[in-house]
């Protein structure tokens, strides 16, 4: 075990999917990469005489995130000017928040550990510089300028790359449940930065020199970058050398963090209150109304699925990871209820519910992954899916046939009963019909019959397989096993 203890804090920027930009009426959520400077106006390009107007929807989105992450919602909050010059910031400053953010002092739980959230505040995004190849100049695209950004800052409570990854995944899940952002890291909707320092056991927690790793664009990269940086800093300290305070990036080809610029001291952004936007006040009644708008969040939904449906935690983890998938599952359960009320399904509800979950996690997920689709893309209606589960639960088709039917349903969206009839997949459970097949198999496999009677249990499975093959997979396995046992006793 290393004698150095990692201390990790994170900064997460999230693009909010509001209808318009943060301080103007330009649309948000368009394909901003399509045509440069096609979604701009005098406000987001800072033309003289223009005034910003705060986006109420964006403010509510941030506050909902704060409530979902156990934060305190500020009674009074304001915007500030963060002053620095960069070519893709048309104002010469960024409208952000400094000492009175919208949300503070929250936490999120990962694997039984609470990670503290220092603050969540609101700001505007910058534009983008374009550097044409073979030229000595840069171009500026202001399409993204003014897009609402939520910034979340954690306490230095994370200690490993795995925890950093789990934290980011949990945030993405919550933001998607709230429907405030798609939070797709590869598309830049969610951007992660990590601050890492190391200290010896017994020393002050923040006594180490930190390095900041910027622009990590996937969960896997977050984990790899943190683990590499811990290793790098440990090796430096064990040599008796000093870690340099700097900004680093991740080089995927080399699999390591690389120095980008030294950062000896904090930059003075000369914050001061934004004079064109008055302070905001939020009453307790307003906050209570926001709480009532929150959906059931992932942890609460997972707990309910275990308690109400008796599902395994492994299945629940997969189903609840996607809000749309969880909704689809509950629609299927509702359809199963209706079918049971009409006596179209005779099996126990618990059996049907667990079977529906198992098939979603195993068989349905297999098709989704293969076709790089989500549950929103599929053609199978909850009603048809429930009907398929009922047919399996009632023993009318076996698992092998069910997989064939599901594959056809996935491709065409067809009705399971019609597919079963067309492909001749209906399971045979009538002992009178099966007896001829069983007798023929026993007559042709005398050695296996003798082996079973001599105590070799594997022989029974062999004979079972022969009956299934002879019946072209239509025989009910449970019925066949019982018939074989009777005839061999």
Coordinates of C-alpha atoms in Angstrom, one line a residue:
X1 CA 0.0 0.0 0.0
X2 CA 1.3 3.5 -0.9
X3 CA 2.4 5.8 1.9
X4 CA 0.8 8.6 0.0
X5 CA -3.0 9.3 0.1
X6 CA -4.7 10.8 -3.0
X7 CA -7.0 13.8 -2.6
X8 CA -9.3 14.4 -5.6
X9 CA -11.8 17.1 -6.3
X10 CA -13.7 17.5 -9.5
X11 CA -15.3 20.3 -11.6
X12 CA -18.1 19.3 -13.9
X13 CA -19.5 21.5 -16.7
X14 CA -22.8 20.5 -18.1
X15 CA -24.6 22.0 -21.1
X16 CA -28.3 22.5 -20.3
X17 CA -30.9 21.6 -22.9
X18 CA -33.0 24.7 -22.6
X19 CA -35.0 26.0 -25.5
X20 CA -32.9 29.2 -25.8
X21 CA -29.4 30.4 -24.9
X22 CA -28.6 31.8 -21.4
X23 CA -29.1 35.5 -22.0
X24 CA -30.7 35.9 -25.4
X25 CA -33.4 34.4 -27.6
X26 CA -31.1 32.4 -29.9
X27 CA -32.1 28.8 -30.0
X28 CA -30.2 26.2 -28.0
X29 CA -29.8 22.5 -28.8
X30 CA -29.3 23.0 -32.6
X31 CA -26.5 21.4 -34.5
X32 CA -24.1 24.2 -33.6
X33 CA -21.3 22.6 -35.7
X34 CA -23.2 22.7 -39.0
X35 CA -22.6 26.3 -40.1
X36 CA -20.4 28.7 -38.3
X37 CA -22.0 31.9 -36.8
X38 CA -25.5 30.8 -38.0
X39 CA -27.1 30.9 -34.5
X40 CA -26.0 34.3 -33.1
X41 CA -27.6 37.7 -32.3
X42 CA -26.4 41.1 -31.0
X43 CA -26.7 39.9 -27.4
X44 CA -24.6 36.8 -27.6
X45 CA -22.0 38.6 -29.7
X46 CA -21.9 41.5 -27.3
X47 CA -22.9 44.3 -29.7
X48 CA -22.9 47.8 -28.1
X49 CA -26.1 48.8 -26.3
X50 CA -27.4 45.2 -25.9
X51 CA -28.6 43.9 -22.5
X52 CA -28.7 40.3 -21.2
X53 CA -31.9 38.7 -19.8
X54 CA -31.5 35.7 -17.6
X55 CA -33.0 32.4 -18.8
X56 CA -35.6 31.3 -16.2
X57 CA -35.7 27.7 -17.5
X58 CA -31.9 27.4 -17.1
X59 CA -32.0 28.7 -13.5
X60 CA -34.8 26.2 -12.6
X61 CA -32.7 23.4 -14.2
X62 CA -29.7 24.2 -12.0
X63 CA -31.9 24.4 -8.9
X64 CA -33.5 21.0 -9.7
X65 CA -30.1 19.5 -10.0
X66 CA -29.2 21.0 -6.7
X67 CA -32.3 19.5 -5.0
X68 CA -31.6 16.1 -6.6
X69 CA -28.1 16.3 -5.2
X70 CA -29.2 17.3 -1.6
X71 CA -28.0 20.9 -1.9
X72 CA -29.3 24.0 -0.1
X73 CA -31.0 26.4 -2.6
X74 CA -29.9 30.0 -2.1
X75 CA -32.6 32.5 -0.9
X76 CA -30.6 35.2 -2.7
X77 CA -28.3 34.6 -5.7
X78 CA -26.7 36.9 -8.3
X79 CA -24.7 36.9 -11.5
X80 CA -21.1 38.2 -11.6
X81 CA -18.7 39.3 -14.3
X82 CA -15.6 37.0 -14.6
X83 CA -13.1 39.2 -16.4
X84 CA -10.5 37.7 -18.8
X85 CA -9.7 38.2 -22.4
X86 CA -9.9 35.4 -24.9
X87 CA -10.9 35.7 -28.6
X88 CA -14.0 33.5 -28.4
X89 CA -15.5 35.5 -25.5
X90 CA -17.0 38.5 -27.3
X91 CA -17.7 40.6 -24.2
X92 CA -14.2 40.4 -22.8
X93 CA -15.8 38.8 -19.7
X94 CA -18.0 35.9 -18.9
X95 CA -21.3 36.2 -17.0
X96 CA -20.9 33.6 -14.2
X97 CA -21.5 33.4 -10.4
X98 CA -19.0 34.0 -7.7
X99 CA -19.9 34.4 -4.0
X100 CA -23.7 33.7 -4.2
X101 CA -24.2 30.6 -6.3
X102 CA -27.7 29.1 -6.8
X103 CA -26.9 25.9 -4.9
X104 CA -24.4 24.9 -2.1
X105 CA -23.5 22.2 0.4
X106 CA -24.8 19.0 -1.2
X107 CA -23.7 15.4 -1.6
X108 CA -24.1 12.3 -3.8
X109 CA -23.6 8.7 -2.7
X110 CA -21.5 6.2 -4.6
X111 CA -21.0 2.7 -3.3
X112 CA -22.0 3.7 0.2
X113 CA -19.7 6.7 0.3
X114 CA -20.8 10.4 0.3
X115 CA -19.0 12.8 -2.0
X116 CA -19.6 16.4 -0.9
X117 CA -20.7 19.0 -3.4
X118 CA -19.4 22.5 -2.6
X119 CA -21.5 24.5 -5.0
X120 CA -23.4 24.4 -8.3
X121 CA -23.6 27.7 -10.3
X122 CA -24.7 29.0 -13.6
X123 CA -22.7 30.6 -16.4
X124 CA -22.5 31.0 -20.1
X125 CA -20.4 29.0 -22.6
X126 CA -17.8 30.6 -24.8
X127 CA -17.5 30.4 -28.6
X128 CA -15.0 28.3 -30.4
X129 CA -11.7 29.0 -32.2
X130 CA -11.1 27.3 -35.5
X131 CA -7.5 26.9 -36.8
X132 CA -7.5 26.2 -40.6
X133 CA -4.7 23.9 -41.6
X134 CA -1.8 25.5 -43.4
X135 CA -2.7 29.0 -42.3
X136 CA -1.3 31.4 -39.7
X137 CA -4.6 32.8 -38.5
X138 CA -7.6 31.6 -36.5
X139 CA -11.4 32.0 -37.0
X140 CA -14.1 32.4 -34.4
X141 CA -17.4 30.6 -34.4
X142 CA -19.8 32.2 -31.9
X143 CA -22.6 29.6 -32.3
X144 CA -21.9 28.1 -28.9
X145 CA -21.4 31.5 -27.2
X146 CA -24.1 32.0 -24.6
X147 CA -25.2 28.4 -24.3
X148 CA -26.2 27.8 -20.6
X149 CA -23.6 26.0 -18.6
X150 CA -24.0 24.5 -15.2
X151 CA -20.8 24.1 -13.2
X152 CA -20.6 21.7 -10.3
X153 CA -17.6 21.7 -7.8
X154 CA -17.0 18.9 -5.4
X155 CA -15.3 18.6 -2.1
X156 CA -11.9 16.8 -2.2
X157 CA -13.6 13.5 -1.1
X158 CA -12.7 11.2 -4.0
X159 CA -9.6 8.9 -3.6
X160 CA -9.4 6.7 -6.7
X161 CA -10.0 6.6 -10.4
X162 CA -12.9 4.2 -9.9
X163 CA -14.6 6.6 -7.5
X164 CA -14.2 9.5 -10.0
X165 CA -15.7 7.4 -12.8
X166 CA -18.7 6.2 -10.6
X167 CA -19.3 9.8 -9.5
X168 CA -19.5 11.1 -13.1
X169 CA -21.7 8.2 -14.1
X170 CA -24.1 8.9 -11.2
X171 CA -24.3 12.6 -12.1
X172 CA -25.0 11.7 -15.8
X173 CA -27.8 9.4 -14.7
X174 CA -29.4 12.0 -12.4
X175 CA -29.2 14.8 -15.0
X176 CA -30.8 12.5 -17.6
X177 CA -33.6 11.6 -15.1
X178 CA -34.2 15.3 -14.5
X179 CA -34.2 15.8 -18.3
X180 CA -32.0 18.9 -18.0
X181 CA -29.2 17.7 -20.1
X182 CA -28.2 14.7 -22.3
X183 CA -24.9 14.9 -20.4
X184 CA -23.1 13.0 -23.3
X185 CA -19.4 13.3 -22.6
X186 CA -18.3 12.4 -26.1
X187 CA -20.5 15.1 -27.5
X188 CA -19.2 17.7 -25.1
X189 CA -22.5 18.1 -23.2
X190 CA -20.6 17.1 -20.0
X191 CA -17.0 18.0 -19.4
X192 CA -14.9 16.9 -16.5
X193 CA -11.8 18.3 -14.8
X194 CA -9.9 16.7 -12.0
X195 CA -7.7 18.3 -9.3
X196 CA -5.3 15.8 -7.7
X197 CA -2.8 16.1 -4.9
X198 CA -1.1 13.6 -2.6
X199 CA -0.1 13.8 1.0
X200 CA 1.5 11.5 3.6
X201 CA -0.6 9.9 6.2
X202 CA -0.8 12.2 9.2
X203 CA -0.2 15.3 7.2
X204 CA -2.8 18.0 6.4
X205 CA -5.2 16.7 3.8
X206 CA -4.7 19.6 1.3
X207 CA -0.9 20.0 2.0
X208 CA 0.1 18.4 -1.3
X209 CA 0.7 20.3 -4.6
X210 CA -2.2 19.7 -7.0
X211 CA -2.2 19.1 -10.7
X212 CA -5.4 19.9 -12.7
X213 CA -6.4 17.6 -15.5
X214 CA -8.7 19.2 -18.0
X215 CA -11.1 18.2 -20.8
X216 CA -11.6 14.5 -20.0
X217 CA -14.2 13.3 -22.4
X218 CA -15.3 9.8 -21.3
X219 CA -15.8 7.9 -18.1
X220 CA -13.1 5.5 -19.0
X221 CA -10.6 8.3 -19.6
X222 CA -11.6 9.9 -16.2
X223 CA -10.6 6.7 -14.5
X224 CA -7.4 6.1 -16.5
X225 CA -6.2 9.7 -16.1
X226 CA -6.8 9.8 -12.3
X227 CA -5.0 6.4 -11.8
X228 CA -2.1 7.5 -14.0
X229 CA -1.7 10.8 -12.3
X230 CA -1.7 9.2 -8.8
X231 CA 1.1 6.9 -10.0
X232 CA 3.0 9.8 -11.6
X233 CA 2.9 12.0 -8.5
X234 CA 3.7 9.0 -6.2
X235 CA 6.9 8.3 -8.2
X236 CA 8.0 11.9 -8.1
X237 CA 7.5 12.2 -4.3
X238 CA 9.2 8.8 -3.7
X239 CA 12.3 10.2 -5.5
X240 CA 12.3 13.1 -3.0
X241 CA 11.3 15.6 -5.8
X242 CA 8.5 18.1 -5.8
X243 CA 5.2 18.0 -7.8
X244 CA 4.8 21.0 -10.0
X245 CA 1.4 22.9 -9.8
X246 CA 0.3 22.8 -13.4
X247 CA -2.5 22.1 -15.9
X248 CA -2.3 18.7 -17.6
X249 CA -4.2 17.0 -20.4
X250 CA -4.8 13.4 -21.3
X251 CA -2.9 11.8 -24.3
X252 CA -5.0 8.8 -25.3
X253 CA -2.2 7.4 -27.6
X254 CA 0.4 7.5 -24.9
X255 CA -2.0 6.5 -22.1
X256 CA -0.7 9.3 -19.8
X257 CA -1.3 12.8 -18.7
X258 CA 0.9 15.5 -20.3
X259 CA 1.9 19.0 -19.2
X260 CA 0.0 21.8 -20.9
X261 CA 0.9 24.9 -18.8
X262 CA 2.4 25.8 -15.5
X263 CA 0.0 27.3 -13.0
X264 CA 2.0 28.8 -10.2
X265 CA -0.9 31.0 -8.8
X266 CA -4.6 31.5 -9.1
X267 CA -5.7 33.9 -11.8
X268 CA -7.3 37.2 -10.7
X269 CA -10.6 37.3 -12.5
X270 CA -11.6 40.6 -10.8
X271 CA -15.1 39.4 -10.2
X272 CA -17.8 42.0 -9.6
X273 CA -21.6 41.9 -9.6
X274 CA -23.2 41.9 -13.1
X275 CA -24.8 45.3 -13.2
X276 CA -27.3 44.5 -16.0
X277 CA -29.0 41.6 -14.1
X278 CA -30.6 42.2 -10.7
X279 CA -30.1 39.8 -7.8
X280 CA -32.6 36.9 -7.7
X281 CA -34.7 36.0 -4.6
X282 CA -36.3 32.6 -4.1
X283 CA -39.0 32.0 -1.5
X284 CA -39.5 28.8 0.4
X285 CA -42.8 28.3 -1.4
X286 CA -40.9 28.5 -4.8
X287 CA -38.4 25.9 -3.6
X288 CA -41.2 23.6 -2.4
X289 CA -42.9 23.9 -5.7
X290 CA -39.7 22.9 -7.5
X291 CA -39.3 19.8 -5.2
X292 CA -42.8 18.7 -6.3
X293 CA -41.7 18.8 -9.9
X294 CA -38.8 16.4 -9.4
X295 CA -39.2 12.9 -10.9
X296 CA -38.5 9.7 -8.9
X297 CA -34.7 9.6 -8.9
X298 CA -32.5 6.6 -9.7
X299 CA -31.7 5.5 -6.2
X300 CA -35.3 5.7 -5.1
X301 CA -36.5 3.9 -8.2
X302 CA -33.9 1.1 -7.7
X303 CA -35.0 0.6 -4.1
X304 CA -38.7 0.5 -5.1
X305 CA -38.0 -2.0 -8.0
X306 CA -36.3 -4.4 -5.5
X307 CA -39.0 -4.1 -2.9
X308 CA -42.1 -3.9 -5.2
X309 CA -41.1 -6.4 -7.9
X310 CA -38.6 -8.6 -6.1
X311 CA -36.0 -8.1 -8.8
X312 CA -32.3 -8.8 -8.3
X313 CA -30.0 -5.8 -7.6
X314 CA -28.0 -6.8 -10.7
X315 CA -31.1 -6.6 -13.0
X316 CA -32.3 -3.4 -11.3
X317 CA -28.9 -1.7 -11.8
X318 CA -29.2 -2.3 -15.6
X319 CA -32.9 -1.3 -15.9
X320 CA -32.7 1.8 -13.8
X321 CA -29.5 3.1 -15.5
X322 CA -31.7 4.4 -18.3
X323 CA -34.9 6.3 -17.4
X324 CA -36.6 5.3 -20.6
X325 CA -35.7 1.6 -20.1
X326 CA -37.1 1.7 -16.5
X327 CA -40.3 3.3 -17.9
X328 CA -40.6 0.6 -20.6
X329 CA -40.2 -2.1 -18.0
X330 CA -43.0 -0.6 -15.9
X331 CA -45.3 -0.3 -19.0
X332 CA -44.6 -4.0 -19.6
X333 CA -45.6 -4.9 -16.0
X334 CA -48.8 -2.9 -16.4
X335 CA -49.6 -4.8 -19.6
X336 CA -48.9 -8.1 -17.7
X337 CA -51.4 -7.0 -15.0
X338 CA -54.1 -6.4 -17.6
X339 CA -53.5 -9.8 -19.2
X340 CA -53.7 -11.5 -15.9
X341 CA -56.9 -9.7 -15.0
X342 CA -58.4 -11.0 -18.3
X343 CA -57.0 -14.5 -17.6
X344 CA -54.9 -14.4 -20.8
X345 CA -51.9 -15.2 -18.6
X346 CA -52.2 -17.9 -15.9
X347 CA -48.7 -17.8 -14.4
X348 CA -47.8 -16.1 -11.1
X349 CA -47.3 -12.3 -11.4
X350 CA -43.9 -12.5 -9.6
X351 CA -42.7 -15.1 -12.1
X352 CA -43.8 -12.9 -15.1
X353 CA -42.2 -9.7 -13.7
X354 CA -38.9 -11.4 -13.0
X355 CA -39.0 -13.1 -16.4
X356 CA -39.7 -9.7 -18.1
X357 CA -36.7 -8.2 -16.3
X358 CA -34.4 -11.1 -17.1
X359 CA -35.3 -10.9 -20.8
X360 CA -34.7 -7.1 -20.9
X361 CA -31.3 -7.4 -19.2
X362 CA -30.1 -10.4 -21.3
X363 CA -31.9 -10.9 -24.6
X364 CA -33.2 -7.3 -25.3
X365 CA -30.0 -5.6 -24.3
X366 CA -28.1 -8.0 -26.6
X367 CA -30.0 -6.7 -29.6
X368 CA -29.7 -3.0 -28.4
X369 CA -26.0 -3.3 -28.1
X370 CA -25.6 -5.1 -31.4
X371 CA -27.6 -2.4 -33.3
X372 CA -26.2 0.5 -31.2
X373 CA -29.7 1.5 -30.3
X374 CA -31.6 2.6 -27.2
X375 CA -35.0 1.5 -25.9
X376 CA -36.5 4.6 -27.6
X377 CA -35.5 3.1 -31.0
X378 CA -37.1 -0.3 -30.7
X379 CA -40.2 -1.4 -32.6
X380 CA -41.5 -3.8 -29.9
X381 CA -44.5 -2.3 -28.0
X382 CA -44.8 -3.0 -24.3
X383 CA -48.0 -4.9 -25.1
X384 CA -46.3 -7.3 -27.5
X385 CA -43.3 -7.7 -25.1
X386 CA -45.7 -8.5 -22.2
X387 CA -47.5 -11.0 -24.5
X388 CA -44.2 -12.8 -25.2
X389 CA -43.4 -13.0 -21.5
X390 CA -46.8 -14.4 -20.8
X391 CA -46.4 -17.1 -23.4
X392 CA -43.0 -18.1 -21.9
X393 CA -44.3 -18.0 -18.3
X394 CA -47.3 -20.2 -19.2
X395 CA -45.0 -22.7 -20.9
X396 CA -46.5 -22.3 -24.4
X397 CA -43.0 -21.7 -25.9
X398 CA -39.6 -22.6 -24.5
X399 CA -36.6 -20.3 -24.0
X400 CA -35.0 -21.2 -27.2
X401 CA -38.2 -20.4 -29.2
X402 CA -38.6 -17.2 -27.2
X403 CA -35.2 -16.0 -28.3
X404 CA -36.2 -16.7 -31.9
X405 CA -39.5 -14.8 -31.5
X406 CA -37.8 -11.9 -29.8
X407 CA -35.3 -11.5 -32.6
X408 CA -38.1 -11.4 -35.2
X409 CA -40.1 -9.0 -33.0
X410 CA -37.0 -6.7 -32.7
X411 CA -36.5 -6.7 -36.5
X412 CA -40.2 -6.2 -37.5
X413 CA -42.2 -5.2 -34.4
X414 CA -44.5 -8.1 -35.2
X415 CA -47.0 -9.8 -32.9
X416 CA -45.5 -12.7 -31.0
X417 CA -48.4 -15.1 -31.4
X418 CA -48.4 -14.6 -35.2
X419 CA -44.6 -15.2 -35.3
X420 CA -45.0 -18.4 -33.3
X421 CA -47.7 -19.7 -35.6
X422 CA -45.8 -18.8 -38.8
X423 CA -42.6 -20.4 -37.5
X424 CA -44.4 -23.4 -35.9
X425 CA -42.8 -22.7 -32.5
X426 CA -45.7 -23.5 -30.2
X427 CA -44.4 -25.8 -27.3
X428 CA -46.0 -29.2 -27.0
X429 CA -47.0 -30.2 -23.4
X430 CA -49.5 -32.9 -24.2
X431 CA -48.0 -36.2 -22.8
X432 CA -50.1 -38.2 -25.3
X433 CA -48.5 -36.4 -28.2
X434 CA -45.0 -36.6 -26.7
X435 CA -45.1 -40.2 -25.7
X436 CA -44.4 -41.6 -29.1
X437 CA -41.3 -39.4 -29.4
X438 CA -40.0 -40.3 -25.9
X439 CA -40.5 -44.0 -26.6
X440 CA -38.6 -43.8 -29.9
X441 CA -35.7 -42.0 -28.2
X442 CA -35.5 -44.6 -25.4
X443 CA -35.5 -47.4 -27.9
X444 CA -32.7 -45.9 -29.9
X445 CA -30.5 -45.1 -26.9
X446 CA -30.4 -48.3 -24.8
X447 CA -26.9 -47.6 -23.5
X448 CA -28.0 -44.3 -22.0
X449 CA -31.0 -45.9 -20.5
X450 CA -28.7 -48.5 -18.8
X451 CA -26.3 -45.8 -17.7
X452 CA -29.1 -43.8 -16.0
X453 CA -30.4 -46.9 -14.2
X454 CA -26.8 -47.5 -13.1
X455 CA -26.8 -44.1 -11.4
X456 CA -25.3 -41.9 -14.0
X457 CA -27.4 -38.7 -13.9
X458 CA -25.8 -37.2 -17.0
X459 CA -27.6 -39.8 -19.1
X460 CA -30.9 -38.2 -18.3
X461 CA -29.8 -34.9 -19.7
X462 CA -28.5 -36.7 -22.9
X463 CA -31.9 -38.4 -23.3
X464 CA -33.7 -35.1 -22.7
X465 CA -31.6 -33.5 -25.5
X466 CA -32.4 -36.3 -27.9
X467 CA -36.2 -35.8 -27.3
X468 CA -35.8 -32.0 -27.8
X469 CA -33.9 -32.6 -31.1
X470 CA -36.5 -35.2 -32.3
X471 CA -39.3 -32.8 -31.5
X472 CA -37.4 -29.9 -33.2
X473 CA -37.3 -28.0 -30.0
X474 CA -41.1 -27.9 -29.5
X475 CA -41.3 -30.3 -26.5
X476 CA -41.9 -28.8 -23.1
X477 CA -38.7 -29.6 -21.2
X478 CA -40.4 -29.9 -17.8
X479 CA -42.9 -32.4 -19.1
X480 CA -40.3 -34.4 -20.9
X481 CA -38.1 -34.7 -17.8
X482 CA -41.0 -36.0 -15.8
X483 CA -42.0 -38.5 -18.5
X484 CA -38.4 -39.8 -18.8
X485 CA -38.1 -40.3 -15.0
X486 CA -41.4 -42.3 -14.9
X487 CA -40.4 -44.5 -17.8
X488 CA -36.9 -45.1 -16.5
X489 CA -37.9 -45.8 -12.8

